[in-house]
mmCIF file of C-alpha atoms in Angstrom:
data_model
loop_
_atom_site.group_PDB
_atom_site.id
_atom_site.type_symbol
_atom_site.label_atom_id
_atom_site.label_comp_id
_atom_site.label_asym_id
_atom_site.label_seq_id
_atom_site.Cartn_x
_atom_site.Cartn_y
_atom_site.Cartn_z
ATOM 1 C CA UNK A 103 46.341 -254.350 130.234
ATOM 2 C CA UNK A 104 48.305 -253.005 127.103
ATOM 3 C CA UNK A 105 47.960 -255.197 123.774
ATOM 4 C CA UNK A 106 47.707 -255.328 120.503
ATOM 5 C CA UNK A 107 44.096 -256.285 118.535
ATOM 6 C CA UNK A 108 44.913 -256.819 114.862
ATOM 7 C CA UNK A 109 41.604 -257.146 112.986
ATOM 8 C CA UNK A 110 42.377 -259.192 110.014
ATOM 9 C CA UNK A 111 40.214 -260.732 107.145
ATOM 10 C CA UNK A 112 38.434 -260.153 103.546
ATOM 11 C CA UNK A 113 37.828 -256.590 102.489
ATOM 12 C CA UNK A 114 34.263 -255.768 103.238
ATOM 13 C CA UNK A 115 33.652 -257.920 105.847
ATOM 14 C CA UNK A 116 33.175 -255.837 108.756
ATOM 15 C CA UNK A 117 36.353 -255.090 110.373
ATOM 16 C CA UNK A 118 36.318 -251.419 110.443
ATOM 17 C CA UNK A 119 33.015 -252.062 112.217
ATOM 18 C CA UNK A 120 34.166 -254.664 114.612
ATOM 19 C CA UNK A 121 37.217 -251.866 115.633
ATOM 20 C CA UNK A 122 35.241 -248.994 116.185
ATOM 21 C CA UNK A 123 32.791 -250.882 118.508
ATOM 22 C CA UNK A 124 35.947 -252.668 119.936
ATOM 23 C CA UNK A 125 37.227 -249.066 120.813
ATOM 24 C CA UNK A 126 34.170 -247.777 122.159
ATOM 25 C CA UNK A 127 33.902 -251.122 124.412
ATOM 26 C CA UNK A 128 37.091 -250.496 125.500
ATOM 27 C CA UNK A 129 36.703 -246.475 126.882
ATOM 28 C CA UNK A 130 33.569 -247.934 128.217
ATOM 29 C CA UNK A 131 35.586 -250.003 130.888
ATOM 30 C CA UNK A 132 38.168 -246.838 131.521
ATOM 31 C CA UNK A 133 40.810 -248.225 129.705
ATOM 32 C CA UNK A 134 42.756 -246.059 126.821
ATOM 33 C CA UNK A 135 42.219 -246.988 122.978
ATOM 34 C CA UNK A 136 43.572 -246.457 119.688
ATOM 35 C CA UNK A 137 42.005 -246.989 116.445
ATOM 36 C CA UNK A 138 44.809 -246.937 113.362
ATOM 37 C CA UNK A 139 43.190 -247.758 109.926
ATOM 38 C CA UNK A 140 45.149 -248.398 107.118
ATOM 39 C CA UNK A 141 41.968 -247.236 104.976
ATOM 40 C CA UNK A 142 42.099 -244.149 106.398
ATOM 41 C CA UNK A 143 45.296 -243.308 106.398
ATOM 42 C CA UNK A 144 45.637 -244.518 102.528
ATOM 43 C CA UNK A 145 42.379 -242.403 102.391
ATOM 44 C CA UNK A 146 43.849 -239.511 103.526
ATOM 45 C CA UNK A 147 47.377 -239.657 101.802
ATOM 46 C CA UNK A 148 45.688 -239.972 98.625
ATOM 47 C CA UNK A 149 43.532 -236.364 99.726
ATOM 48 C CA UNK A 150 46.804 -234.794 100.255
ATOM 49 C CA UNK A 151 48.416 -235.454 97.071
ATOM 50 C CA UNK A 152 45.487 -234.911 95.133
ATOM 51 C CA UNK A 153 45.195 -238.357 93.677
ATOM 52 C CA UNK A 154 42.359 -240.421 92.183
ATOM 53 C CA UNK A 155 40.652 -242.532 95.264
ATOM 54 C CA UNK A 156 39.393 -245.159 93.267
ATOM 55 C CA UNK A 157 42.782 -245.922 91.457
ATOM 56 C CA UNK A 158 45.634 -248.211 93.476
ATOM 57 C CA UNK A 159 49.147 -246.479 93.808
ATOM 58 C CA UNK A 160 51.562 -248.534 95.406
ATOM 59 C CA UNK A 161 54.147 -245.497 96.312
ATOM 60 C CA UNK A 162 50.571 -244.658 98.259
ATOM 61 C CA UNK A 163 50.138 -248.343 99.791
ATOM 62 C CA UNK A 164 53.974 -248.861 100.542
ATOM 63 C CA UNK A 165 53.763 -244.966 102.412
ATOM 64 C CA UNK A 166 50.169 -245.693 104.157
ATOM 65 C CA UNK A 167 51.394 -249.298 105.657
ATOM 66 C CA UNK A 168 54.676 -247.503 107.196
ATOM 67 C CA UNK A 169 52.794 -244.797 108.359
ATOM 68 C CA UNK A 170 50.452 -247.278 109.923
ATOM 69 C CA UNK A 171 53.314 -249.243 111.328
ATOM 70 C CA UNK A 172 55.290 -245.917 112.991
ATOM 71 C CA UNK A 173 52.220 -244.618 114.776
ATOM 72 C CA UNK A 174 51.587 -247.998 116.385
ATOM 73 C CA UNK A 175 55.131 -248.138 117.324
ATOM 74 C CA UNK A 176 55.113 -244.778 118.953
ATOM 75 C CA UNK A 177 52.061 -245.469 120.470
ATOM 76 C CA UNK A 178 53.836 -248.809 122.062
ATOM 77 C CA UNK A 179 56.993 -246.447 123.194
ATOM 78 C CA UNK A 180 54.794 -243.345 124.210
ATOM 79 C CA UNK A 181 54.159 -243.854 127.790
ATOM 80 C CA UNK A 182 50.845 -244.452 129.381
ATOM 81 C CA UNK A 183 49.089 -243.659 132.488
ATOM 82 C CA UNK A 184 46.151 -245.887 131.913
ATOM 83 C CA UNK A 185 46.138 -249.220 129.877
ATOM 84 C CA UNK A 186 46.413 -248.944 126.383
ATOM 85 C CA UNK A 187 44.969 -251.404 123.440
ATOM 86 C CA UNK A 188 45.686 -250.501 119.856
ATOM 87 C CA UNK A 189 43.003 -251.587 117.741
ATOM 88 C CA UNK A 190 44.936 -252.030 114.129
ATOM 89 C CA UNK A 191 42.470 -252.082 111.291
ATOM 90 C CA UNK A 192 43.735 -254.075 107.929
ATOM 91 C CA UNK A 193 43.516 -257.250 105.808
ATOM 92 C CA UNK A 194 46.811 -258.565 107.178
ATOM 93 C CA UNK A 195 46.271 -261.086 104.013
ATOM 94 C CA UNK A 196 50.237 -262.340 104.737
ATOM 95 C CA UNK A 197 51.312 -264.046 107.571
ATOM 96 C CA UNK A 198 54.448 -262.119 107.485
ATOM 97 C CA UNK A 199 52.089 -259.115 107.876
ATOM 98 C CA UNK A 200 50.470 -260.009 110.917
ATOM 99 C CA UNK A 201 54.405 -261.675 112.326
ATOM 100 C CA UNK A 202 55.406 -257.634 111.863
ATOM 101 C CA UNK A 203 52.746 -256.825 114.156
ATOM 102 C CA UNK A 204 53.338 -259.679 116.699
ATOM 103 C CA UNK A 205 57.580 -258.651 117.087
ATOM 104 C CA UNK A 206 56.445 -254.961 117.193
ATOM 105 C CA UNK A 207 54.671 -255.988 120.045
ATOM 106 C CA UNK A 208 57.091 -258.039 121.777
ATOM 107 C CA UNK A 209 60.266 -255.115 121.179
ATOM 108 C CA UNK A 210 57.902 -252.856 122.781
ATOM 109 C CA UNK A 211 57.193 -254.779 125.178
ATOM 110 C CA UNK A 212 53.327 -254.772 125.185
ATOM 111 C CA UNK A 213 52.597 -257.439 128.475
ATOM 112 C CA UNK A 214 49.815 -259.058 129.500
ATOM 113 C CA UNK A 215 50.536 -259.956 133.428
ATOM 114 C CA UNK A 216 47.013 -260.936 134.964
ATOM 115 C CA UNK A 217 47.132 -258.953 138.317
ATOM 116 C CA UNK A 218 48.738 -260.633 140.908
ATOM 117 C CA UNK A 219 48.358 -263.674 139.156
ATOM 118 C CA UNK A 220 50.802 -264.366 137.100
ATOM 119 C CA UNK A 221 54.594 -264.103 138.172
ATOM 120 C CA UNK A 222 55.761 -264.210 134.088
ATOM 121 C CA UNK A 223 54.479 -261.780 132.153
ATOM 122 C CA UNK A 224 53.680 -262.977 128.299
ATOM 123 C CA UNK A 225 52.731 -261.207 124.956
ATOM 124 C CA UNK A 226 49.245 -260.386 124.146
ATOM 125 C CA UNK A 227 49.202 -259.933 120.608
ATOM 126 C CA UNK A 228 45.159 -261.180 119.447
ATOM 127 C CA UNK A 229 43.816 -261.362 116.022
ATOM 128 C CA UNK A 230 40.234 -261.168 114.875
ATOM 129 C CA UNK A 231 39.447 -262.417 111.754
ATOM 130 C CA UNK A 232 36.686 -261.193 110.062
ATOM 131 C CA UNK A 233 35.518 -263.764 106.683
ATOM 132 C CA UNK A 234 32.297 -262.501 106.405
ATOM 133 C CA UNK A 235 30.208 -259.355 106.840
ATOM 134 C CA UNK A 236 29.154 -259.241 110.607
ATOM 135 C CA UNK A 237 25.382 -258.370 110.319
ATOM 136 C CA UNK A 238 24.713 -261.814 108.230
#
């Protein structure tokens, strides 16, 4: 299987959480993951030029959400030998957000054909919302 999990939802509410135990789920059955944060690659943009981690820069937002968007699209047009999820950790707070995500996925042709199954293959593109912290 090769997909596309966008965790989406209110800041602080446990999706970084949900993705790393997603990912570890994942190797557990053999198949390949990918964790891309937009948190930490904001994180570590803001390192690299030396600025203040607390304060928003939106040259640093605008470059962090591209950067996020490339390495899932290389990822998509890298090939695989096993099956590959990406586990995308953000907010997605726009539709249009999470619609960039879902075309990415069908250009690159991310398919979901159940083995032997299903004779048309279809997108799998799913999206986990997260509106609360997960331990409550």
């Amino acid at each position: 299987m090769k997909g596309i999990l966008l965790l989406c939802g209110l800041p602080g509410a446990g999706k970084s959480t949900a993705g790393l135990h997603a990912d570890d789920v994942i190797k557990s059955v053999g198949a390949e993951s990918k964790l891309i944060s937009f948190d930490g690659i904001e994180s570590q943009i803001k390192r690299e030029q030396l600025k203040d981690p607390a304060v928003f820069d939106v040259q640093v937002w605008n470059e962090a959400r591209r950067i996020a968007k490339e390495q899932v699209r290389s990822c998509c047009n890298a090939n695989h030998a096993q099956d590959l999820v990406l586990i995308v950790d953000d907010n997605m707070h726009y539709r249009s957000m999470r619609r960039e995500y879902y075309r990415l996925a069908r250009d690159c042709k991310f398919l979901l054909t159940p083995r032997g199954r299903c004779p048309h293959p279809f997108w799998l593109l799913g999206a986990f919302f997260c509106s609360h912290p997960l331990w409550v």
